[in-house]
Amino acid sequence: MARRRREHAGGPRRRRLPRKAALVGPAGRGRAPAPERRRGARVRSRLGAPEASKGGVLQIPSRHTFDALVAALHQASKRKDLKGVFVAFGAAPLGWARAHELGDALAALKSAKVPVLCHADAWENATYAAAARGCDTIAMSPGGEVEATGPAATVPYARELLVDKLKAQVDILQVGKFKGAAEPLTRDGPSEEYRQSIEGALGAITRSYKEALEVRGVADLAGTGPWVGEEAKNKKLVDLLVDRKAARAEIKKRARDAPVQTAFGAGAEAPPKLALVDVIRLLSQPTGEATARPHVRLVRLHGEISLGGEGGGLLGRPTGIVARRVVERAHALAEDARVRAAVLRIDSPGGSALGSDLAWIALKELRDKKPVIVSVGEMAASGGYYLASAGTRIFAEPESIVGSIGVVGGKIAFGGTLAQLGVHTATFGDPRAAKMASLTEPWDDATRARLLETMKGIYDLFLKRIADGRGRAVDSFDPAVEGRVFGGDRAKELGLVDEIGGLGHALAHAKKAANLDETSPVVVDDATSFFEILAPDDDEVLAPLGAAATPELRALHHWLRAFARATSEAHPAHVATMLPVPLLVR
């Protein structure tokens, strides 16, 4: 069987992404036909096509990002000489919201009567949903399987480990009864409130998944899999059982042996012309012809939110969304007359409450000067939605997780754990000050009460920011607050987002809002550098555990790291606005 990949709230582990998109047709614009690459360009499965580009030492953005893939497909849909498209799905990650947008991009090609053949060694739920939406021919390796199990979510609970076995004391407070902040650490299962919240968001993914299968006429097979090889073909889940080489030969045959041009992956040519929703990958330095013209700036806000100034990567640089950097970039974009609009691509579970507010203020100031359009990726939860609410207009896919408007704070005291090992601590000076950040001593009642009042104040500010950003009264958000999470469709009904659509829709809207024509450039504001690339990840930290490092353990570890980072930098408040559980979606 194919390995099940998972997503988690602190930095989703996502689904398979296409390794290569090959355009089958004459080379355009007076160029000589591109030679056929029998070993097509591939994206390494570890890097895939992520939201955030990974630049080199000189900060040259990668062309292997998700927006570059969608841009290549949109560019292809406008070509009159195109004879066919071949998409090879590899093992790199892809989330549900991005799968939806990818499927729509492929569907645009199919509707233009261009044959679209998609191949994978095995199809997982999200990748198959993308293929079902947009591919008229779906191929699979003979020994592969179509997962077809339907989306499901898992939340790991560690109370027994932490409290019963390690004798730790968990001090976590929350504002919002649906927030469920302490549940992974203080319970062995979910509360009814949190179950309702998660099932609501998961329901949105399930409905969209079935809609994708309905495009192919196999919606009745949702939740019945997995289906292997000939079974999958007999059920009409796939059309061909061939390896990748044979699938590529098939699309060439249908295109009457037209030459092959690689449109995405190593060796792909840059788009010859920027169309309405295309993104040209440029040097991140403010130079070049595109940046000298009026343009839309695409700003990536990906990962957990931190205040900034603390260490993060291997060389001491913080990673994720660093509030101080966001403030600097927002101020610079506000003063740059060439930037006529900004598109914020947000994919974040939140993080530091203080960092979220500082970034919101700067983004709102940018919005006061020019349109700021928000495109939600896999999620804009808690602090991620805090930032999104500063935008002029918000786009999200049905599968995007939106909301979690609430505040959490706390710590885990390991005094009991150390005592079992014969290690004891002594406190000097002000006992409350010592206990506030102590990793060995729990809070007393007075400290908990004071911190809870602090958190209520931050929660009230959170609601005020959202109301200001959305131009509505605070009490109009009552059905959407207290930590609830939603899929994109329900979030639109509640007024948390404005439009259902992906990054391409947001870019198109930004050009119209800025009174720019369709040929105006889109420039990626990409500050990823050598330093962030060298940052260690969870896989490296957990590598010594080997097979014992289950996906649940990895998700819990990642969330604990994120929570500790977000609640430590706001000392002594220990407050964060973040999705409070390590949610895994299959």
PDB file of C-alpha atoms in Angstrom, residues 149-381:
ATOM      1  CA  THR A 149     -10.570   6.295   1.906  1.00  0.00           C
ATOM      2  CA  GLY A 150     -11.915   9.801   2.379  1.00  0.00           C
ATOM      3  CA  PRO A 151     -10.424  12.510   4.594  1.00  0.00           C
ATOM      4  CA  ALA A 152      -9.949  11.816   8.303  1.00  0.00           C
ATOM      5  CA  ALA A 153      -8.330  13.708  11.173  1.00  0.00           C
ATOM      6  CA  THR A 154      -6.286  12.594  14.173  1.00  0.00           C
ATOM      7  CA  VAL A 155      -5.300  14.582  17.256  1.00  0.00           C
ATOM      8  CA  PRO A 156      -2.686  12.987  19.557  1.00  0.00           C
ATOM      9  CA  TYR A 157      -3.376  13.280  23.302  1.00  0.00           C
ATOM     10  CA  ALA A 158      -0.469  13.044  25.735  1.00  0.00           C
ATOM     11  CA  ARG A 159      -2.000  13.439  29.217  1.00  0.00           C
ATOM     12  CA  GLU A 160      -1.096   9.925  30.303  1.00  0.00           C
ATOM     13  CA  LEU A 161       2.500  10.343  29.153  1.00  0.00           C
ATOM     14  CA  LEU A 162       3.023  13.792  30.663  1.00  0.00           C
ATOM     15  CA  VAL A 163       0.989  13.579  33.858  1.00  0.00           C
ATOM     16  CA  ASP A 164       0.860   9.908  34.848  1.00  0.00           C
ATOM     17  CA  LYS A 165       4.226   8.689  33.615  1.00  0.00           C
ATOM     18  CA  LEU A 166       6.465  11.776  33.584  1.00  0.00           C
ATOM     19  CA  LYS A 167       4.759  13.450  36.583  1.00  0.00           C
ATOM     20  CA  ALA A 168       4.761  16.816  34.782  1.00  0.00           C
ATOM     21  CA  GLN A 169       2.262  19.546  35.613  1.00  0.00           C
ATOM     22  CA  VAL A 170       0.532  21.234  32.692  1.00  0.00           C
ATOM     23  CA  ASP A 171      -0.460  24.877  33.156  1.00  0.00           C
ATOM     24  CA  ILE A 172      -2.327  26.041  30.054  1.00  0.00           C
ATOM     25  CA  LEU A 173      -5.102  28.614  29.976  1.00  0.00           C
ATOM     26  CA  GLN A 174      -7.433  29.520  27.131  1.00  0.00           C
ATOM     27  CA  VAL A 175      -9.988  32.143  26.139  1.00  0.00           C
ATOM     28  CA  GLY A 176     -12.665  30.574  23.931  1.00  0.00           C
ATOM     29  CA  LYS A 177     -14.403  27.347  24.921  1.00  0.00           C
ATOM     30  CA  PHE A 178     -13.859  25.806  21.478  1.00  0.00           C
ATOM     31  CA  LYS A 179     -10.138  26.575  21.539  1.00  0.00           C
ATOM     32  CA  GLY A 180      -9.251  23.258  23.177  1.00  0.00           C
ATOM     33  CA  ALA A 181      -5.846  24.597  24.119  1.00  0.00           C
ATOM     34  CA  ALA A 182      -4.944  22.209  26.903  1.00  0.00           C
ATOM     35  CA  GLU A 183      -6.674  19.144  25.540  1.00  0.00           C
ATOM     36  CA  PRO A 184      -3.708  17.417  23.849  1.00  0.00           C
ATOM     37  CA  LEU A 185      -1.784  17.743  27.120  1.00  0.00           C
ATOM     38  CA  THR A 186      -4.451  17.353  29.808  1.00  0.00           C
ATOM     39  CA  ARG A 187      -6.981  14.948  28.301  1.00  0.00           C
ATOM     40  CA  ASP A 188      -7.005  11.472  26.813  1.00  0.00           C
ATOM     41  CA  GLY A 189      -9.618  12.474  24.242  1.00  0.00           C
ATOM     42  CA  PRO A 190     -11.459  15.517  22.852  1.00  0.00           C
ATOM     43  CA  SER A 191     -14.130  17.586  24.563  1.00  0.00           C
ATOM     44  CA  GLU A 192     -17.515  17.779  22.850  1.00  0.00           C
ATOM     45  CA  GLU A 193     -16.864  21.426  21.921  1.00  0.00           C
ATOM     46  CA  TYR A 194     -13.585  20.654  20.233  1.00  0.00           C
ATOM     47  CA  ARG A 195     -15.049  17.618  18.470  1.00  0.00           C
ATOM     48  CA  GLN A 196     -17.770  19.822  16.975  1.00  0.00           C
ATOM     49  CA  SER A 197     -15.225  22.367  15.790  1.00  0.00           C
ATOM     50  CA  ILE A 198     -12.901  19.852  14.123  1.00  0.00           C
ATOM     51  CA  GLU A 199     -15.699  17.813  12.571  1.00  0.00           C
ATOM     52  CA  GLY A 200     -17.098  20.997  11.045  1.00  0.00           C
ATOM     53  CA  ALA A 201     -13.786  21.881   9.392  1.00  0.00           C
ATOM     54  CA  LEU A 202     -13.176  18.285   8.307  1.00  0.00           C
ATOM     55  CA  GLY A 203     -16.669  18.170   6.820  1.00  0.00           C
ATOM     56  CA  ALA A 204     -15.703  20.959   4.434  1.00  0.00           C
ATOM     57  CA  ILE A 205     -12.756  18.911   3.166  1.00  0.00           C
ATOM     58  CA  THR A 206     -14.932  15.811   2.828  1.00  0.00           C
ATOM     59  CA  ARG A 207     -17.595  17.646   0.797  1.00  0.00           C
ATOM     60  CA  SER A 208     -14.998  19.096  -1.544  1.00  0.00           C
ATOM     61  CA  TYR A 209     -13.352  15.672  -1.923  1.00  0.00           C
ATOM     62  CA  LYS A 210     -16.664  14.098  -2.964  1.00  0.00           C
ATOM     63  CA  GLU A 211     -17.308  16.956  -5.392  1.00  0.00           C
ATOM     64  CA  ALA A 212     -13.956  16.252  -7.036  1.00  0.00           C
ATOM     65  CA  LEU A 213     -14.780  12.559  -7.392  1.00  0.00           C
ATOM     66  CA  GLU A 214     -18.202  13.469  -8.804  1.00  0.00           C
ATOM     67  CA  VAL A 215     -16.452  15.244 -11.708  1.00  0.00           C
ATOM     68  CA  ARG A 216     -15.217  11.802 -12.717  1.00  0.00           C
ATOM     69  CA  GLY A 217     -18.454  10.055 -11.754  1.00  0.00           C
ATOM     70  CA  VAL A 218     -16.974   7.971  -8.927  1.00  0.00           C
ATOM     71  CA  ALA A 219     -18.288   9.867  -5.894  1.00  0.00           C
ATOM     72  CA  ASP A 220     -19.954   6.673  -4.644  1.00  0.00           C
ATOM     73  CA  LEU A 221     -16.484   5.189  -4.108  1.00  0.00           C
ATOM     74  CA  ALA A 222     -15.451   7.845  -1.562  1.00  0.00           C
ATOM     75  CA  GLY A 223     -14.577   6.059   1.654  1.00  0.00           C
ATOM     76  CA  THR A 224     -14.534   2.584   0.092  1.00  0.00           C
ATOM     77  CA  GLY A 225     -10.831   2.241  -0.719  1.00  0.00           C
ATOM     78  CA  PRO A 226      -8.077   1.523  -1.106  1.00  0.00           C
ATOM     79  CA  TRP A 227      -8.360   0.027  -4.594  1.00  0.00           C
ATOM     80  CA  VAL A 228      -5.320  -1.673  -6.111  1.00  0.00           C
ATOM     81  CA  GLY A 229      -4.305  -2.083  -9.749  1.00  0.00           C
ATOM     82  CA  GLU A 230      -6.960  -3.832 -11.864  1.00  0.00           C
ATOM     83  CA  GLU A 231      -9.606  -3.207  -9.194  1.00  0.00           C
ATOM     84  CA  ALA A 232      -9.050   0.534  -9.500  1.00  0.00           C
ATOM     85  CA  LYS A 233      -9.287   0.343 -13.277  1.00  0.00           C
ATOM     86  CA  ASN A 234     -12.450  -1.763 -13.182  1.00  0.00           C
ATOM     87  CA  LYS A 235     -14.020   0.784 -10.839  1.00  0.00           C
ATOM     88  CA  LYS A 236     -13.066   3.526 -13.359  1.00  0.00           C
ATOM     89  CA  LEU A 237     -10.895   5.299 -10.818  1.00  0.00           C
ATOM     90  CA  VAL A 238      -8.019   5.097 -13.315  1.00  0.00           C
ATOM     91  CA  ASP A 239      -7.886   4.645 -17.074  1.00  0.00           C
ATOM     92  CA  LEU A 240      -4.411   3.191 -17.639  1.00  0.00           C
ATOM     93  CA  LEU A 241      -2.164   0.875 -15.650  1.00  0.00           C
ATOM     94  CA  VAL A 242       1.289   1.765 -16.949  1.00  0.00           C
ATOM     95  CA  ASP A 243       4.552   3.121 -15.599  1.00  0.00           C
ATOM     96  CA  ARG A 244       5.552   6.759 -16.046  1.00  0.00           C
ATOM     97  CA  LYS A 245       7.569   6.168 -19.210  1.00  0.00           C
ATOM     98  CA  ALA A 246       4.673   4.402 -20.913  1.00  0.00           C
ATOM     99  CA  ALA A 247       2.233   7.115 -19.795  1.00  0.00           C
ATOM    100  CA  ARG A 248       4.462   9.779 -21.291  1.00  0.00           C
ATOM    101  CA  ALA A 249       4.654   7.817 -24.519  1.00  0.00           C
ATOM    102  CA  GLU A 250       0.856   7.630 -24.589  1.00  0.00           C
ATOM    103  CA  ILE A 251       0.354  11.398 -24.407  1.00  0.00           C
ATOM    104  CA  LYS A 252       2.986  11.875 -27.131  1.00  0.00           C
ATOM    105  CA  LYS A 253       1.084   9.418 -29.294  1.00  0.00           C
ATOM    106  CA  ARG A 254      -2.138  11.345 -28.779  1.00  0.00           C
ATOM    107  CA  ALA A 255      -0.282  14.545 -29.675  1.00  0.00           C
ATOM    108  CA  ARG A 256       1.051  12.925 -32.851  1.00  0.00           C
ATOM    109  CA  ASP A 257       4.645  12.946 -31.595  1.00  0.00           C
ATOM    110  CA  ALA A 258       4.816  16.698 -31.144  1.00  0.00           C
ATOM    111  CA  PRO A 259       8.032  17.873 -29.451  1.00  0.00           C
ATOM    112  CA  VAL A 260       8.001  18.071 -25.641  1.00  0.00           C
ATOM    113  CA  GLN A 261       8.629  21.258 -23.671  1.00  0.00           C
ATOM    114  CA  THR A 262       9.149  20.949 -19.924  1.00  0.00           C
ATOM    115  CA  ALA A 263       7.028  23.621 -18.263  1.00  0.00           C
ATOM    116  CA  PHE A 264       7.733  22.871 -14.601  1.00  0.00           C
ATOM    117  CA  GLY A 265      10.764  21.343 -12.963  1.00  0.00           C
ATOM    118  CA  ALA A 266      14.478  21.452 -13.636  1.00  0.00           C
ATOM    119  CA  GLY A 267      15.125  22.532 -17.196  1.00  0.00           C
ATOM    120  CA  ALA A 268      11.800  24.298 -17.565  1.00  0.00           C
ATOM    121  CA  GLU A 269      11.858  27.475 -19.610  1.00  0.00           C
ATOM    122  CA  ALA A 270      10.696  30.731 -18.038  1.00  0.00           C
ATOM    123  CA  PRO A 271       7.255  31.817 -19.256  1.00  0.00           C
ATOM    124  CA  PRO A 272       7.695  33.910 -22.431  1.00  0.00           C
ATOM    125  CA  LYS A 273       4.975  36.336 -21.393  1.00  0.00           C
ATOM    126  CA  LEU A 274       3.258  37.227 -18.118  1.00  0.00           C
ATOM    127  CA  ALA A 275      -0.478  36.607 -18.391  1.00  0.00           C
ATOM    128  CA  LEU A 276      -3.295  37.577 -16.040  1.00  0.00           C
ATOM    129  CA  VAL A 277      -2.534  35.207 -13.159  1.00  0.00           C
ATOM    130  CA  ASP A 278       1.059  34.267 -13.984  1.00  0.00           C
ATOM    131  CA  VAL A 279       3.865  34.742 -11.513  1.00  0.00           C
ATOM    132  CA  ILE A 280       7.357  35.428 -12.866  1.00  0.00           C
ATOM    133  CA  ARG A 281      10.113  34.253 -10.574  1.00  0.00           C
ATOM    134  CA  LEU A 282      12.584  37.132 -10.194  1.00  0.00           C
ATOM    135  CA  LEU A 283      15.598  37.955  -8.104  1.00  0.00           C
ATOM    136  CA  SER A 284      14.443  39.159  -4.719  1.00  0.00           C
ATOM    137  CA  GLN A 285      16.563  42.322  -5.031  1.00  0.00           C
ATOM    138  CA  PRO A 286      14.513  45.314  -6.223  1.00  0.00           C
ATOM    139  CA  THR A 287      16.079  45.408  -9.694  1.00  0.00           C
ATOM    140  CA  GLY A 288      15.083  44.465 -13.196  1.00  0.00           C
ATOM    141  CA  GLU A 289      12.514  45.583 -15.726  1.00  0.00           C
ATOM    142  CA  ALA A 290       9.471  44.187 -13.894  1.00  0.00           C
ATOM    143  CA  THR A 291      10.175  45.953 -10.602  1.00  0.00           C
ATOM    144  CA  ALA A 292      10.730  49.237 -12.435  1.00  0.00           C
ATOM    145  CA  ARG A 293       7.167  49.096 -13.774  1.00  0.00           C
ATOM    146  CA  PRO A 294       3.931  49.403 -11.789  1.00  0.00           C
ATOM    147  CA  HIS A 295       3.278  45.915 -10.468  1.00  0.00           C
ATOM    148  CA  VAL A 296       1.604  43.675  -7.894  1.00  0.00           C
ATOM    149  CA  ARG A 297       3.869  42.400  -5.110  1.00  0.00           C
ATOM    150  CA  LEU A 298       3.305  38.842  -3.850  1.00  0.00           C
ATOM    151  CA  VAL A 299       4.291  38.534  -0.182  1.00  0.00           C
ATOM    152  CA  ARG A 300       4.617  35.103   1.412  1.00  0.00           C
ATOM    153  CA  LEU A 301       3.569  34.662   5.048  1.00  0.00           C
ATOM    154  CA  HIS A 302       4.262  31.007   5.714  1.00  0.00           C
ATOM    155  CA  GLY A 303       4.740  29.177   9.013  1.00  0.00           C
ATOM    156  CA  GLU A 304       4.473  30.047  12.689  1.00  0.00           C
ATOM    157  CA  ILE A 305       4.443  33.678  13.789  1.00  0.00           C
ATOM    158  CA  SER A 306       7.297  34.842  15.981  1.00  0.00           C
ATOM    159  CA  LEU A 307       8.096  38.302  17.282  1.00  0.00           C
ATOM    160  CA  GLY A 308      11.668  38.342  16.023  1.00  0.00           C
ATOM    161  CA  GLY A 309      15.028  38.916  17.601  1.00  0.00           C
ATOM    162  CA  GLU A 310      15.248  35.404  19.008  1.00  0.00           C
ATOM    163  CA  GLY A 311      17.331  32.612  17.535  1.00  0.00           C
ATOM    164  CA  GLY A 312      15.736  30.197  15.142  1.00  0.00           C
ATOM    165  CA  GLY A 313      17.798  28.649  12.383  1.00  0.00           C
ATOM    166  CA  LEU A 314      21.194  27.031  12.533  1.00  0.00           C
ATOM    167  CA  LEU A 315      22.966  30.394  12.213  1.00  0.00           C
ATOM    168  CA  GLY A 316      20.707  32.188  14.658  1.00  0.00           C
ATOM    169  CA  ARG A 317      18.088  33.530  12.229  1.00  0.00           C
ATOM    170  CA  PRO A 318      14.405  32.947  13.079  1.00  0.00           C
ATOM    171  CA  THR A 319      12.252  31.080  10.575  1.00  0.00           C
ATOM    172  CA  GLY A 320       8.570  31.217   9.661  1.00  0.00           C
ATOM    173  CA  ILE A 321       6.690  34.534   9.823  1.00  0.00           C
ATOM    174  CA  VAL A 322       8.876  36.970  11.722  1.00  0.00           C
ATOM    175  CA  ALA A 323       6.757  39.945  12.790  1.00  0.00           C
ATOM    176  CA  ARG A 324       9.597  42.474  12.736  1.00  0.00           C
ATOM    177  CA  ARG A 325      10.432  41.535   9.142  1.00  0.00           C
ATOM    178  CA  VAL A 326       6.765  41.806   8.153  1.00  0.00           C
ATOM    179  CA  VAL A 327       6.633  45.293   9.672  1.00  0.00           C
ATOM    180  CA  GLU A 328       9.758  46.357   7.767  1.00  0.00           C
ATOM    181  CA  ARG A 329       8.493  44.966   4.449  1.00  0.00           C
ATOM    182  CA  ALA A 330       5.008  46.465   4.878  1.00  0.00           C
ATOM    183  CA  HIS A 331       6.475  49.908   5.534  1.00  0.00           C
ATOM    184  CA  ALA A 332       8.761  49.609   2.504  1.00  0.00           C
ATOM    185  CA  LEU A 333       5.934  48.474   0.198  1.00  0.00           C
ATOM    186  CA  ALA A 334       3.724  51.304   1.428  1.00  0.00           C
ATOM    187  CA  GLU A 335       6.335  53.858   0.330  1.00  0.00           C
ATOM    188  CA  ASP A 336       7.204  52.176  -2.986  1.00  0.00           C
ATOM    189  CA  ALA A 337       5.181  53.923  -5.683  1.00  0.00           C
ATOM    190  CA  ARG A 338       5.877  51.100  -8.153  1.00  0.00           C
ATOM    191  CA  VAL A 339       3.966  48.639  -5.940  1.00  0.00           C
ATOM    192  CA  ARG A 340       0.310  49.291  -6.753  1.00  0.00           C
ATOM    193  CA  ALA A 341      -1.138  46.381  -4.749  1.00  0.00           C
ATOM    194  CA  ALA A 342       0.058  43.573  -2.497  1.00  0.00           C
ATOM    195  CA  VAL A 343      -1.129  39.969  -2.325  1.00  0.00           C
ATOM    196  CA  LEU A 344      -0.483  38.200   0.972  1.00  0.00           C
ATOM    197  CA  ARG A 345      -0.265  34.421   0.573  1.00  0.00           C
ATOM    198  CA  ILE A 346      -0.941  33.222   4.138  1.00  0.00           C
ATOM    199  CA  ASP A 347      -0.402  29.673   5.347  1.00  0.00           C
ATOM    200  CA  SER A 348      -0.060  29.834   9.114  1.00  0.00           C
ATOM    201  CA  PRO A 349      -1.449  28.279  12.330  1.00  0.00           C
ATOM    202  CA  GLY A 350      -0.561  31.479  14.223  1.00  0.00           C
ATOM    203  CA  GLY A 351       1.961  31.984  16.989  1.00  0.00           C
ATOM    204  CA  SER A 352       3.017  34.971  19.070  1.00  0.00           C
ATOM    205  CA  ALA A 353       0.128  37.231  20.092  1.00  0.00           C
ATOM    206  CA  LEU A 354       2.352  40.295  20.270  1.00  0.00           C
ATOM    207  CA  GLY A 355       3.986  39.489  16.936  1.00  0.00           C
ATOM    208  CA  SER A 356       0.578  39.019  15.323  1.00  0.00           C
ATOM    209  CA  ASP A 357      -0.613  42.416  16.510  1.00  0.00           C
ATOM    210  CA  LEU A 358       2.528  44.277  15.436  1.00  0.00           C
ATOM    211  CA  ALA A 359       2.320  42.726  11.976  1.00  0.00           C
ATOM    212  CA  TRP A 360      -1.426  43.521  11.758  1.00  0.00           C
ATOM    213  CA  ILE A 361      -0.797  47.208  12.472  1.00  0.00           C
ATOM    214  CA  ALA A 362       1.830  47.457   9.711  1.00  0.00           C
ATOM    215  CA  LEU A 363      -0.291  45.542   7.190  1.00  0.00           C
ATOM    216  CA  LYS A 364      -3.329  47.698   7.971  1.00  0.00           C
ATOM    217  CA  GLU A 365      -1.204  50.811   7.354  1.00  0.00           C
ATOM    218  CA  LEU A 366      -0.178  49.315   4.011  1.00  0.00           C
ATOM    219  CA  ARG A 367      -3.841  48.679   3.196  1.00  0.00           C
ATOM    220  CA  ASP A 368      -4.661  52.328   3.930  1.00  0.00           C
ATOM    221  CA  LYS A 369      -2.389  53.276   1.011  1.00  0.00           C
ATOM    222  CA  LYS A 370      -3.038  50.526  -1.543  1.00  0.00           C
ATOM    223  CA  PRO A 371      -5.080  47.314  -1.982  1.00  0.00           C
ATOM    224  CA  VAL A 372      -3.935  44.353   0.136  1.00  0.00           C
ATOM    225  CA  ILE A 373      -5.485  41.112  -1.112  1.00  0.00           C
ATOM    226  CA  VAL A 374      -5.188  37.944   0.998  1.00  0.00           C
ATOM    227  CA  SER A 375      -4.945  34.413  -0.396  1.00  0.00           C
ATOM    228  CA  VAL A 376      -5.312  31.689   2.246  1.00  0.00           C
ATOM    229  CA  GLY A 377      -3.367  28.501   1.554  1.00  0.00           C
ATOM    230  CA  GLU A 378      -3.905  25.455   3.761  1.00  0.00           C
ATOM    231  CA  MET A 379      -4.838  27.579   6.756  1.00  0.00           C
ATOM    232  CA  ALA A 380      -5.124  31.025   8.261  1.00  0.00           C
ATOM    233  CA  ALA A 381      -5.806  29.999  11.837  1.00  0.00           C
TER     234      ALA A 381
END
